Amino acid sequence: MCIFCDLIEGKIPSTKILENDNFLAFEDINAQAKIHALIIPKVHIQSFNEMTPNVMAEMTTFIQEVALTLGVKTDGYRLITNIGQNGNQEVKHIHFHLLAGEQLGRLV
């Protein structure tokens, strides 16, 4: 079982931001910005490459609710997912990083 599946089952503690029947958002313990949330589906999906359109549509709505809950929807935020080895995906459970709370550096 993966670390995020253990977290969903309550075997590992987390600081929850928002949760519903299908998704969970919690604080990243290795924050890379003033606000750094991890957002995951409760069903195990290995990476974005296995994501279905239906789950992505539901997750989009949930991510927007997380941004509203964190108070960053208006000021802005960065949303990132890492895919596979070259994308530096460390946990093989699809997750999005929501970074916010400060002016983030340009990527391009």
mmCIF file of C-alpha atoms in Angstrom:
data_model
loop_
_atom_site.group_PDB
_atom_site.id
_atom_site.type_symbol
_atom_site.label_atom_id
_atom_site.label_comp_id
_atom_site.label_asym_id
_atom_site.label_seq_id
_atom_site.Cartn_x
_atom_site.Cartn_y
_atom_site.Cartn_z
ATOM 1 C CA MET A 1 0.000 0.000 0.000
ATOM 2 C CA CYS A 2 1.205 3.540 -0.668
ATOM 3 C CA ILE A 3 1.815 6.295 1.881
ATOM 4 C CA PHE A 4 -1.140 8.360 0.612
ATOM 5 C CA CYS A 5 -3.483 5.357 0.854
ATOM 6 C CA ASP A 6 -2.302 4.882 4.460
ATOM 7 C CA LEU A 7 -2.942 8.587 5.100
ATOM 8 C CA ILE A 8 -6.477 8.312 3.662
ATOM 9 C CA GLU A 9 -7.164 5.333 5.942
ATOM 10 C CA GLY A 10 -5.963 7.307 8.980
ATOM 11 C CA LYS A 11 -2.877 5.164 9.578
ATOM 12 C CA ILE A 12 -0.690 8.257 9.141
ATOM 13 C CA PRO A 13 -1.691 11.609 10.664
ATOM 14 C CA SER A 14 -2.115 14.720 8.533
ATOM 15 C CA THR A 15 -3.309 18.272 8.867
ATOM 16 C CA LYS A 16 -6.452 18.195 6.764
ATOM 17 C CA ILE A 17 -7.549 21.257 4.851
ATOM 18 C CA LEU A 18 -10.639 19.885 3.131
ATOM 19 C CA GLU A 19 -12.158 16.456 2.619
ATOM 20 C CA ASN A 20 -15.167 14.913 0.938
ATOM 21 C CA ASP A 21 -16.159 11.370 -0.027
ATOM 22 C CA ASN A 22 -13.755 11.257 -2.990
ATOM 23 C CA PHE A 23 -10.857 13.627 -2.292
ATOM 24 C CA LEU A 24 -8.562 14.865 0.458
ATOM 25 C CA ALA A 25 -6.463 18.019 0.757
ATOM 26 C CA PHE A 26 -3.841 18.308 3.476
ATOM 27 C CA GLU A 27 -0.774 20.371 4.358
ATOM 28 C CA ASP A 28 2.520 19.252 2.835
ATOM 29 C CA ILE A 29 5.006 18.492 5.622
ATOM 30 C CA ASN A 30 7.826 19.719 3.364
ATOM 31 C CA ALA A 31 6.273 23.038 2.337
ATOM 32 C CA GLN A 32 7.832 24.830 -0.626
ATOM 33 C CA ALA A 33 5.744 28.015 -0.175
ATOM 34 C CA LYS A 34 3.871 29.772 2.638
ATOM 35 C CA ILE A 35 0.857 27.683 1.655
ATOM 36 C CA HIS A 36 1.534 24.208 0.276
ATOM 37 C CA ALA A 37 -1.349 21.760 0.053
ATOM 38 C CA LEU A 38 -1.392 18.270 -1.403
ATOM 39 C CA ILE A 39 -4.632 17.219 -3.071
ATOM 40 C CA ILE A 40 -5.358 13.542 -3.742
ATOM 41 C CA PRO A 41 -8.205 11.308 -4.821
ATOM 42 C CA LYS A 42 -9.165 8.695 -2.252
ATOM 43 C CA VAL A 43 -9.081 5.988 -4.897
ATOM 44 C CA HIS A 44 -5.548 4.892 -5.784
ATOM 45 C CA ILE A 45 -4.566 6.191 -9.212
ATOM 46 C CA GLN A 46 -0.857 5.846 -9.886
ATOM 47 C CA SER A 47 -0.294 8.981 -11.983
ATOM 48 C CA PHE A 48 -1.917 11.543 -14.240
ATOM 49 C CA ASN A 49 -1.438 9.099 -17.119
ATOM 50 C CA GLU A 50 -4.084 6.835 -15.553
ATOM 51 C CA MET A 51 -6.495 9.653 -14.638
ATOM 52 C CA THR A 52 -9.965 9.380 -16.160
ATOM 53 C CA PRO A 53 -11.866 12.415 -17.443
ATOM 54 C CA ASN A 54 -14.654 11.864 -14.887
ATOM 55 C CA VAL A 55 -12.289 11.803 -11.904
ATOM 56 C CA MET A 56 -10.397 14.826 -13.270
ATOM 57 C CA ALA A 57 -13.646 16.786 -13.653
ATOM 58 C CA GLU A 58 -14.624 16.056 -10.048
ATOM 59 C CA MET A 59 -11.113 16.797 -8.829
ATOM 60 C CA THR A 60 -11.116 20.150 -10.623
ATOM 61 C CA THR A 61 -14.148 21.250 -8.625
ATOM 62 C CA PHE A 62 -12.543 20.006 -5.401
ATOM 63 C CA ILE A 63 -9.265 21.846 -6.109
ATOM 64 C CA GLN A 64 -11.213 25.058 -6.671
ATOM 65 C CA GLU A 65 -12.938 24.524 -3.306
ATOM 66 C CA VAL A 66 -9.524 24.036 -1.666
ATOM 67 C CA ALA A 67 -8.294 27.318 -3.158
ATOM 68 C CA LEU A 68 -11.408 29.065 -1.819
ATOM 69 C CA THR A 69 -10.989 27.439 1.622
ATOM 70 C CA LEU A 70 -7.347 28.577 1.766
ATOM 71 C CA GLY A 71 -8.312 32.105 0.698
ATOM 72 C CA VAL A 72 -6.067 32.081 -2.376
ATOM 73 C CA LYS A 73 -8.587 31.750 -5.202
ATOM 74 C CA THR A 74 -8.527 35.485 -5.987
ATOM 75 C CA ASP A 75 -4.819 36.254 -5.443
ATOM 76 C CA GLY A 76 -3.684 33.158 -7.303
ATOM 77 C CA TYR A 77 -1.826 29.930 -6.807
ATOM 78 C CA ARG A 78 0.302 27.399 -8.642
ATOM 79 C CA LEU A 79 -0.974 23.892 -9.312
ATOM 80 C CA ILE A 80 1.578 21.176 -10.123
ATOM 81 C CA THR A 81 1.576 17.438 -10.628
ATOM 82 C CA ASN A 82 4.677 15.355 -11.255
ATOM 83 C CA ILE A 83 4.389 12.384 -13.594
ATOM 84 C CA GLY A 84 6.787 9.444 -13.748
ATOM 85 C CA GLN A 85 10.509 9.218 -13.137
ATOM 86 C CA ASN A 86 11.589 12.122 -15.344
ATOM 87 C CA GLY A 87 8.818 14.273 -13.856
ATOM 88 C CA ASN A 88 10.201 13.468 -10.376
ATOM 89 C CA GLN A 89 7.037 11.758 -9.119
ATOM 90 C CA GLU A 90 8.112 10.469 -5.706
ATOM 91 C CA VAL A 91 4.794 9.028 -4.497
ATOM 92 C CA LYS A 92 3.048 6.762 -6.995
ATOM 93 C CA HIS A 93 -0.430 8.096 -6.176
ATOM 94 C CA ILE A 94 -1.681 11.017 -8.279
ATOM 95 C CA HIS A 95 -1.442 14.223 -6.313
ATOM 96 C CA PHE A 96 -1.501 17.913 -7.046
ATOM 97 C CA HIS A 97 0.584 20.481 -5.197
ATOM 98 C CA LEU A 98 -1.180 23.785 -4.574
ATOM 99 C CA LEU A 99 1.389 26.480 -3.794
ATOM 100 C CA ALA A 100 0.314 29.956 -2.720
ATOM 101 C CA GLY A 101 0.495 32.667 -0.102
ATOM 102 C CA GLU A 102 3.337 34.605 -1.696
ATOM 103 C CA GLN A 103 4.620 35.764 -5.066
ATOM 104 C CA LEU A 104 6.023 32.637 -6.694
ATOM 105 C CA GLY A 105 8.984 32.750 -9.044
ATOM 106 C CA ARG A 106 8.478 32.475 -12.786
ATOM 107 C CA LEU A 107 8.909 29.057 -14.307
ATOM 108 C CA VAL A 108 9.499 30.158 -17.891
#
